Tab-separated table of C-alpha atoms in Angstrom:
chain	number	residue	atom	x	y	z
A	20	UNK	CA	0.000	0.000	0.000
A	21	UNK	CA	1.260	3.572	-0.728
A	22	UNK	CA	2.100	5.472	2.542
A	23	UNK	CA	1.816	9.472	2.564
A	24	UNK	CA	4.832	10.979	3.844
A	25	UNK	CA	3.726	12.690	6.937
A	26	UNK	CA	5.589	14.657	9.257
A	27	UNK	CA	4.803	14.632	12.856
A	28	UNK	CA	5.304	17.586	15.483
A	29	UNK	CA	8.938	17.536	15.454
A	30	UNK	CA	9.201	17.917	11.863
A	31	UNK	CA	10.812	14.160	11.207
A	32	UNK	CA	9.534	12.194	8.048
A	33	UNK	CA	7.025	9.296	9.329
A	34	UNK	CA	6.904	6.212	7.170
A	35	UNK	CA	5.588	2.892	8.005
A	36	UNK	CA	8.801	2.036	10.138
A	37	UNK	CA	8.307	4.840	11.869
A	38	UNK	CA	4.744	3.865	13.283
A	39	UNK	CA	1.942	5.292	11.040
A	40	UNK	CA	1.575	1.900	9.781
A	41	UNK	CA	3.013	-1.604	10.807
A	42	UNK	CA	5.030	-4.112	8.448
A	43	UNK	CA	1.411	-5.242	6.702
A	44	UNK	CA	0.621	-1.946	6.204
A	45	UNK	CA	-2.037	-1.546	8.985
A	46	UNK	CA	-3.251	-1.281	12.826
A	47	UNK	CA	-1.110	1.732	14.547
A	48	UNK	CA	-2.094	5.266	14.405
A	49	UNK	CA	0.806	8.154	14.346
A	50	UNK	CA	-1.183	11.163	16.497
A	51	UNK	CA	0.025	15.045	15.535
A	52	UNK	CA	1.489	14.469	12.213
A	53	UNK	CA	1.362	16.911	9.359
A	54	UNK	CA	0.304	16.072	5.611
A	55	UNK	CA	0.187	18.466	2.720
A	56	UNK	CA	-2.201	17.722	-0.652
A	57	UNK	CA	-5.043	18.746	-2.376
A	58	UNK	CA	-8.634	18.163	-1.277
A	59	UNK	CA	-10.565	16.004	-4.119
A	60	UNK	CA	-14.138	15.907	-2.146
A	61	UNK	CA	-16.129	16.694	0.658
A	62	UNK	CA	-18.353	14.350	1.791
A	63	UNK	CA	-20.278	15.752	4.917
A	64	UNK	CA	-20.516	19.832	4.338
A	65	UNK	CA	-21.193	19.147	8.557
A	66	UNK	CA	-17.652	17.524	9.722
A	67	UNK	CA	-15.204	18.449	6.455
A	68	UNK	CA	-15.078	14.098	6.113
A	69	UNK	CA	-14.025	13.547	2.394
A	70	UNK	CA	-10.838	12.828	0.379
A	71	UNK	CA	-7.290	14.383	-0.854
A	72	UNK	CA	-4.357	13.800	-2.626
A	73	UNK	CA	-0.736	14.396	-0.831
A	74	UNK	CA	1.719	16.169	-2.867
A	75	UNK	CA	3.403	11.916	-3.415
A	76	UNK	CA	0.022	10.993	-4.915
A	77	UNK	CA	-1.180	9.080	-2.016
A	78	UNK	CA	-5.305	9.278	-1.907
A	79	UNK	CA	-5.829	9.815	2.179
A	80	UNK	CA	-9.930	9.849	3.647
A	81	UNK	CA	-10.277	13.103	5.508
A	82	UNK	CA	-12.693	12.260	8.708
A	83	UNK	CA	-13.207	15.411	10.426
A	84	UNK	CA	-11.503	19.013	9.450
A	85	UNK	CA	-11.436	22.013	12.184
A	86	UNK	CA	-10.047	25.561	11.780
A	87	UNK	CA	-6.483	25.782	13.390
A	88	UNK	CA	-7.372	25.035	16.952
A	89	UNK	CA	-8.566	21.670	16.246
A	90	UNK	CA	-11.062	19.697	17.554
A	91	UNK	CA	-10.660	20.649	21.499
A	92	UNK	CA	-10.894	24.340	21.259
A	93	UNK	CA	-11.351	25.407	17.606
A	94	UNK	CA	-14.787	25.141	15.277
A	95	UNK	CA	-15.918	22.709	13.270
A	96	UNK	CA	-15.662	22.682	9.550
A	97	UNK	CA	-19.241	23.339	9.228
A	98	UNK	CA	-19.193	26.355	11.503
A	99	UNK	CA	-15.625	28.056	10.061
A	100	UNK	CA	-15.889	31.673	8.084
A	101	UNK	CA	-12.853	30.673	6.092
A	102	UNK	CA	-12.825	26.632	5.346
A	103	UNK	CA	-11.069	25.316	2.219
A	104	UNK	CA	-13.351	23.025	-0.584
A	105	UNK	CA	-12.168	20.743	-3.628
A	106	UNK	CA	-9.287	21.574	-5.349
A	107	UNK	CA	-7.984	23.875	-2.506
A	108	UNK	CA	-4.071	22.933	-1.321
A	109	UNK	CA	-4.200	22.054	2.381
A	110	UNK	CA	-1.793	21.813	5.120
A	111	UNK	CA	-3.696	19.639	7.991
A	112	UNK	CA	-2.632	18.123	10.774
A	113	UNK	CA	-4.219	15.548	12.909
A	114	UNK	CA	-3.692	11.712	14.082
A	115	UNK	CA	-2.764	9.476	11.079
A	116	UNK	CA	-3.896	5.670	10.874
A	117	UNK	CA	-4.544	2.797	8.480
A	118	UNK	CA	-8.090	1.200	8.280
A	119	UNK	CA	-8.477	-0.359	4.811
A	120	UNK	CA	-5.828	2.557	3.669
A	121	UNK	CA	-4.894	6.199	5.205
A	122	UNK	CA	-6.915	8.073	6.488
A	123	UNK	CA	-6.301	11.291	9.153
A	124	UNK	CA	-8.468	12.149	11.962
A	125	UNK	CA	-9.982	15.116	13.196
A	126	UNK	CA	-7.632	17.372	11.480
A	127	UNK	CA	-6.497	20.486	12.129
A	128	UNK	CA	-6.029	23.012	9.178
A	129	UNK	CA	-3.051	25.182	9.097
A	130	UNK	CA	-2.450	26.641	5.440
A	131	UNK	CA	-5.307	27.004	2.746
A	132	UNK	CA	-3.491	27.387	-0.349
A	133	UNK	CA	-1.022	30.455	0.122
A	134	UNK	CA	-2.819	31.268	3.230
A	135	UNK	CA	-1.432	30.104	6.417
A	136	UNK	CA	-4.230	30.160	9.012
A	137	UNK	CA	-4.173	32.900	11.746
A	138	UNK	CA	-6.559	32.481	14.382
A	139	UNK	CA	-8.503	35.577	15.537
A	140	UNK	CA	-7.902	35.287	19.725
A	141	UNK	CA	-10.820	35.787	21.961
A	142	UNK	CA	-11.219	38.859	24.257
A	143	UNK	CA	-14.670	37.630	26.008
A	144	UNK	CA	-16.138	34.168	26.803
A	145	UNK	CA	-19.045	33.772	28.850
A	146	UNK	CA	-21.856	30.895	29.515
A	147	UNK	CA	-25.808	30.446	29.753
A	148	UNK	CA	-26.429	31.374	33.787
A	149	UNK	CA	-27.637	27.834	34.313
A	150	UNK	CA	-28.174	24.441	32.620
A	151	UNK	CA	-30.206	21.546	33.674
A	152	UNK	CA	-29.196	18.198	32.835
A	153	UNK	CA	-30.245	14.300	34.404
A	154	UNK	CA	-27.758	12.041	36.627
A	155	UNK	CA	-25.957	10.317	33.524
A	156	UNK	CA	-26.787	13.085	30.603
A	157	UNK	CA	-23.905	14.908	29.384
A	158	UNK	CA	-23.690	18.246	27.866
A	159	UNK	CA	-21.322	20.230	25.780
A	160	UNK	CA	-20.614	23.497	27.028
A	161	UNK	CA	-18.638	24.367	24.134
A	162	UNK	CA	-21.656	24.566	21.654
A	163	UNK	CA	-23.340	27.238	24.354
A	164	UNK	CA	-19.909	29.307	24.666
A	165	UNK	CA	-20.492	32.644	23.946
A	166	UNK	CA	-17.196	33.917	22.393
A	167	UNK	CA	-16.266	37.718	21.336
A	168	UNK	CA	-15.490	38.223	18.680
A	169	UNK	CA	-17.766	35.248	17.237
A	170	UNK	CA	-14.915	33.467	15.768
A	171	UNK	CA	-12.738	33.955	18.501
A	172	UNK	CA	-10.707	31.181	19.591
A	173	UNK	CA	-9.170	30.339	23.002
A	174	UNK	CA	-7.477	27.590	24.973
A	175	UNK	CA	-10.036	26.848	27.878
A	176	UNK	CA	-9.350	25.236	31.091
A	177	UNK	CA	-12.731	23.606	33.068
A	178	UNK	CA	-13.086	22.878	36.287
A	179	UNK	CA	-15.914	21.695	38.711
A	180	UNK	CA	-16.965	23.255	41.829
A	181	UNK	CA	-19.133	20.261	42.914
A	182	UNK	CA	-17.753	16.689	41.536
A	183	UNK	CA	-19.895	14.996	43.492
A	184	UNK	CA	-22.673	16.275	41.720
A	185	UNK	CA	-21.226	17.379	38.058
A	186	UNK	CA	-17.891	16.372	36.399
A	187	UNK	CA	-16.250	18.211	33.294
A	188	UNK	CA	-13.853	17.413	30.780
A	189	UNK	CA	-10.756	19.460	29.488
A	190	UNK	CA	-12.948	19.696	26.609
A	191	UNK	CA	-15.507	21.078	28.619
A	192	UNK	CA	-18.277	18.559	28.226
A	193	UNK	CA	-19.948	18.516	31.969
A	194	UNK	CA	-21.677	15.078	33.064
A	195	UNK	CA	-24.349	14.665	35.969
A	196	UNK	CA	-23.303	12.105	38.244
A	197	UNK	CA	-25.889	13.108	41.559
A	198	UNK	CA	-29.348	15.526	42.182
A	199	UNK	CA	-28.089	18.945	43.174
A	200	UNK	CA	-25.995	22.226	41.460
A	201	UNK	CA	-22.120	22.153	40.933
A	202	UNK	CA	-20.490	26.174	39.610
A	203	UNK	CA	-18.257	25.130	36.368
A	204	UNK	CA	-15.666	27.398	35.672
A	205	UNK	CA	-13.919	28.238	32.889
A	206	UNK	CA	-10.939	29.856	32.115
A	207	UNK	CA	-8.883	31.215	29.576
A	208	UNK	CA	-5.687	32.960	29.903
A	209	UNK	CA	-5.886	37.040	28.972
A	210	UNK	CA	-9.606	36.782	29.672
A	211	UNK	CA	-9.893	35.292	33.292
A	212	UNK	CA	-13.023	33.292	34.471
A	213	UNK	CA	-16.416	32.891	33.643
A	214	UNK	CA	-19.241	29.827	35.174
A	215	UNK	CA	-22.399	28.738	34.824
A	216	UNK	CA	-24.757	26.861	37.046
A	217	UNK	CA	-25.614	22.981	36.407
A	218	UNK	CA	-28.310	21.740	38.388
A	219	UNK	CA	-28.615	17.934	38.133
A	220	UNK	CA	-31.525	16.178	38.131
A	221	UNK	CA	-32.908	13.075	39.561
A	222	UNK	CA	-32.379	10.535	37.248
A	223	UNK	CA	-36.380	9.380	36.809
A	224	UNK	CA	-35.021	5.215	36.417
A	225	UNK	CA	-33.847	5.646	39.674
A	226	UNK	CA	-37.094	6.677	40.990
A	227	UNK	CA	-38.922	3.631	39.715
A	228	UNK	CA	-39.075	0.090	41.680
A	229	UNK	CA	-40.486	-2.653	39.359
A	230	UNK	CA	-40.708	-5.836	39.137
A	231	UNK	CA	-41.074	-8.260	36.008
A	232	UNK	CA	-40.218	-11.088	34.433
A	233	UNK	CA	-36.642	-10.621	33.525
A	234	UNK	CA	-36.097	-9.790	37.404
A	235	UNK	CA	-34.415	-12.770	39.415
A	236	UNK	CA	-36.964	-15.088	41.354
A	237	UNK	CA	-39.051	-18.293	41.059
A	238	UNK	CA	-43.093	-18.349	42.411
A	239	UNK	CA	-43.992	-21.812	43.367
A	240	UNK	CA	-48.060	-23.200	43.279
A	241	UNK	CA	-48.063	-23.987	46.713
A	242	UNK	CA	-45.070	-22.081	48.812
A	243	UNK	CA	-45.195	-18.798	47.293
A	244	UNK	CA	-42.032	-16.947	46.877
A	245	UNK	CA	-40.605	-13.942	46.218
A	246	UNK	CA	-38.605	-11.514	43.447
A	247	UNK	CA	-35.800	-9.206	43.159
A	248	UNK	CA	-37.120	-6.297	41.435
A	249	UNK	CA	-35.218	-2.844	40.537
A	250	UNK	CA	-33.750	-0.424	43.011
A	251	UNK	CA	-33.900	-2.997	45.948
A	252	UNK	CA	-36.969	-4.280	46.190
A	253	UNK	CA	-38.378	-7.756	46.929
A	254	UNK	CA	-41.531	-8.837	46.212
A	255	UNK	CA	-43.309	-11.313	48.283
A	256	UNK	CA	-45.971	-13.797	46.620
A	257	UNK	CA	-48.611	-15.803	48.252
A	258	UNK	CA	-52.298	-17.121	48.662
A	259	UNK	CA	-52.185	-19.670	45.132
A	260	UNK	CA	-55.731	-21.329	46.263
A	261	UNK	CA	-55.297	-24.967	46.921
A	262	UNK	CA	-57.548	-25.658	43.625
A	263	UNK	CA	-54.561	-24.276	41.647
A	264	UNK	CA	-51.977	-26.213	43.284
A	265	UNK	CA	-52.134	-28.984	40.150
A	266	UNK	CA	-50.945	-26.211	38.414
A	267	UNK	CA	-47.140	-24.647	38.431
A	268	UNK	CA	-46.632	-20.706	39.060
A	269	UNK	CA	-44.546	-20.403	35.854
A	270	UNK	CA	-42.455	-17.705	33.906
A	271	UNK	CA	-42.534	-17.444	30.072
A	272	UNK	CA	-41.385	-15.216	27.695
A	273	UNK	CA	-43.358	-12.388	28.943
A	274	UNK	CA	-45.098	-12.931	32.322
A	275	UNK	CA	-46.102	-14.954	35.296
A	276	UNK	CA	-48.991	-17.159	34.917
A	277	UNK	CA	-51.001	-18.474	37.411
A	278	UNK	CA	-53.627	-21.093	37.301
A	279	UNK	CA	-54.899	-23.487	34.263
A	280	UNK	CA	-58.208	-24.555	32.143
A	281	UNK	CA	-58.035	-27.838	34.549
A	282	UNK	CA	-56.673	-26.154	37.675
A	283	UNK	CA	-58.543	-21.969	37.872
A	284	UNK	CA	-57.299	-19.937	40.408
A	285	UNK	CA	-60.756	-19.399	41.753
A	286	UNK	CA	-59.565	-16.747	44.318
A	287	UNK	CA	-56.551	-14.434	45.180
A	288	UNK	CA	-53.591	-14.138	44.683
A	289	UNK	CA	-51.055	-10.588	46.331
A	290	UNK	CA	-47.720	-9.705	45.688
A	291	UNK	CA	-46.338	-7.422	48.406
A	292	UNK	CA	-43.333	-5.414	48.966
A	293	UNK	CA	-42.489	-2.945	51.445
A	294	UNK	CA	-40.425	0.515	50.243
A	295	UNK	CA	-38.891	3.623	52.179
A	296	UNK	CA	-39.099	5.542	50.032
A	297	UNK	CA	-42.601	7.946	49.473
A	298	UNK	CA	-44.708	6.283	46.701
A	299	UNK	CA	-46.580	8.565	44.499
A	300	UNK	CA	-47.751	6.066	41.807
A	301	UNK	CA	-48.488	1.937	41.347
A	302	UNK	CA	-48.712	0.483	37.818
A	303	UNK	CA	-49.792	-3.087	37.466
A	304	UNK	CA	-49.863	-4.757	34.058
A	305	UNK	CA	-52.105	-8.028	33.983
A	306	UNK	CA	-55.010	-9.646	31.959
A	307	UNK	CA	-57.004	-12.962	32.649
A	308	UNK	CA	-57.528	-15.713	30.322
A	309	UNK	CA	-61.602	-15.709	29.060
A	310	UNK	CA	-64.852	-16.064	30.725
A	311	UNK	CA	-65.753	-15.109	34.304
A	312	UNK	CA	-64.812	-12.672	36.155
A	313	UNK	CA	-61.141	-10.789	37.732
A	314	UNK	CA	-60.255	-8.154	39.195
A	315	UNK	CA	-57.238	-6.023	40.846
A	316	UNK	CA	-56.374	-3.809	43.195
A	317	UNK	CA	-53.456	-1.990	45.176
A	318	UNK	CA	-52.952	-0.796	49.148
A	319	UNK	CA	-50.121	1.253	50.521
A	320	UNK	CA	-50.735	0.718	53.821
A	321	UNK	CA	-54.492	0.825	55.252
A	322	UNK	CA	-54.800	3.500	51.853
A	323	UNK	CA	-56.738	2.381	48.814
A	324	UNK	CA	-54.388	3.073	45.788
A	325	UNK	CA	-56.881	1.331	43.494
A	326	UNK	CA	-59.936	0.434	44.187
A	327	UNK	CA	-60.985	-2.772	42.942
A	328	UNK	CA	-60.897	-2.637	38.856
A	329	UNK	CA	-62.122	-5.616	36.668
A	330	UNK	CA	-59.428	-7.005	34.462
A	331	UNK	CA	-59.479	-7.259	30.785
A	332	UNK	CA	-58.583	-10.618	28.722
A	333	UNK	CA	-55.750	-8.576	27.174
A	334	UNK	CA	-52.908	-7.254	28.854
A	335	UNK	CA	-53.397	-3.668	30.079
A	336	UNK	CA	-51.861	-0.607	32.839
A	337	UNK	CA	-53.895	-0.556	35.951
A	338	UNK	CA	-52.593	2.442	37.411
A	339	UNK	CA	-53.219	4.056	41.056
A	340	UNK	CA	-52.553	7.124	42.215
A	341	UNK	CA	-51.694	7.668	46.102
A	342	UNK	CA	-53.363	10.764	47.015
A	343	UNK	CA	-50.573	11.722	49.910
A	344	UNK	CA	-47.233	10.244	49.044
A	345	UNK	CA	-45.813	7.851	51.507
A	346	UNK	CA	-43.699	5.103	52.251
A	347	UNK	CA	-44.912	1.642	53.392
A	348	UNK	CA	-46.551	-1.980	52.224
A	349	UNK	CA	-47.553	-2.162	48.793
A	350	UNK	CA	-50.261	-4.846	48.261
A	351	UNK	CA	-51.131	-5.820	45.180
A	352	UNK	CA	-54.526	-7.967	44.957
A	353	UNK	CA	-55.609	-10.269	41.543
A	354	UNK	CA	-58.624	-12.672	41.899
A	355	UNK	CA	-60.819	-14.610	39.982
A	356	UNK	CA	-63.244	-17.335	39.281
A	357	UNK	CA	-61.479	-18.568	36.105
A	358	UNK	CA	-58.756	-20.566	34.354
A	359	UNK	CA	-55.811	-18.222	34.433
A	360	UNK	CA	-54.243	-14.852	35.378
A	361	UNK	CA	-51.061	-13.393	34.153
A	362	UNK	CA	-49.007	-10.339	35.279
A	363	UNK	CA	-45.803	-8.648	33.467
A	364	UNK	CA	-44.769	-6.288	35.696
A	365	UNK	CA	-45.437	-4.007	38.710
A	366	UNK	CA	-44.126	-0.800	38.552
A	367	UNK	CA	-43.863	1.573	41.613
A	368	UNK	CA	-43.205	5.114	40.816
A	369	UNK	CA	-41.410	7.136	44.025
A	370	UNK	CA	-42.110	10.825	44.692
A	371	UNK	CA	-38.736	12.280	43.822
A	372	UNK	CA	-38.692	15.889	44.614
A	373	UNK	CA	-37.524	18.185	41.429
């Protein structure tokens, strides 16, 4: 395979040898090398990606082209006043590997034909007062930077206030780890510091307890038994009528089912867990096989959460709503005079305060 000659940082020729590729022509990367050609085609008008010719011939895949300060501080191609197109010279430099030929990486550009790029410093950055993000969400704080002039470029260092709540990069992308507010600061040298606010939410997964199929745990006809649902919880099963118990509690693809044609429940059936956590919300999804009658209902407590609801032969959200949040014993009641009942999941949605 043809191999560009590059020139890395220090201004030494790279060849294969030298660690852009390895004896077959492939698998190691050569990072901060220079390469000089002509640009044949742009294939994203968003991230410069496209191809060019080096001044030895040698075709190289362009995969991401920024203005001088590259792709930690400087703009993308798509957002550049000055950017070169096809036929332009280029001088780029960037991180140089071998896929299924060359190709260079998120390249800075440092000469457009006879032009030698100049960046245009900043004299003012500043930030949005506050952002609001979830535990886990990430956000760029780069794309929200408010630089004067517009196009002016800086070398920014971040820090966090608050880590416990909101870590960020050296590129400046911030990332919720915990509910509360963390102060990021930025700064840049000849401008000084500027922040913004993050306030982290409560990630919402975290404020749901459910159990379901895929959960760990086994029900059996005549002992009961329990299940490991999300976020800690165990769910306790129990009261199979003895009418049933010719019949195995049994998990398939999608649910527990309880009861047969030969062996019908013909009574009740609760699962019950007890939280600490305040309880705003219980969602039970069930359905009964045909004919007869079933029903369901929930309890925090000595408090109705759902009063008793007939069932539908397909499956379906039974949702109650507790009127005054709390924490306590969640029962969960399904009877019938029938063949069989069969329940996906409970979910139990905690009161997690914005």
């Amino acid at each position: 395979n043809a191999v560009p000659t590059v020139e890395n940082k220090t201004g030494e020729t790279l060849k294969a040898k030298d660690g852009y590729v390895d004896a077959e022509g492939k698998g190691v990367s050569s990072k901060d090398c220079v390469i000089a050609g002509y640009i044949t085609e742009i294939t994203s008008a968003t991230y410069g990606n496209g191809w060019m010719y080096t001044t030895d011939d040698v075709k190289v895949q362009l995969y991401g082209l920024y203005d001088l300060n590259g792709s930690v501080n400087g703009f993308r191609y798509d957002k550049m006043t000055t950017k070169p197109g096809v036929g332009d010279y280029v001088i780029i430099k960037g991180e140089m590997v071998n896929y299924n030929g060359p190709e260079i990486k998120n390249a800075a550009i440092l000469q457009i034909n006879d032009t030698k790029c100049v960046a245009t410093p900043a004299t003012a950055l500043a930030l949005p007062e506050t952002f609001s993000i979830d535990c886990g969400s990430k956000i760029d704080l780069n794309k929200s930077l408010i630089r004067t002039p517009a196009d002016g470029v800086a070398t920014i260092t971040w820090e966090s206030g608050n880590t416990a709540v909101a870590t960020v990069s050296n590129k400046g992308e911030v990332t919720g780890v915990t509910a509360g507010t963390a102060v990021i600061t930025g700064s840049a040298e000849g401008i000084g510091n500027f922040t913004t606010t993050v306030t982290v939410k409560e990630d919402l997964s975290k404020s749901v307890a459910k159990f379901e199929k895929a959960n760990t745990g086994s029900l059996d006809k005549t002992t009961g038994g329990t299940i490991s649902g999300t976020n800690g919880v165990t769910w306790t099963f129990s009261g199979l009528p003895s009418t049933a118990n010719g019949e195995t509690v049994y998990k398939n693809d999608t649910d527990f089912a309880m009861g047969s044609g030969s062996k019908p429940v013909n009574g009740a059936v609760t699962f019950t867990a007890t939280v600490t956590q305040k309880v705003k919300e219980v969602i039970v999804n069930a359905k009964f096989a045909s004919g007869g009658d079933a029903k369901v209902s929930v309890k925090l407590g000595d408090a109705v959460v759902l009063a008793e609801t007939t069932m539908s032969t397909s499956y379906a959200d039974y949702k109650g709503t507790v009127a005054t949040p709390a924490a306590g014993t969640i029962v969960v009641t399904m009877s019938n005079t029938v063949k069989q009942m069969s329940i996906t999941s409970i979910t139990v949605v905690f009161d997690i305060a914005e």
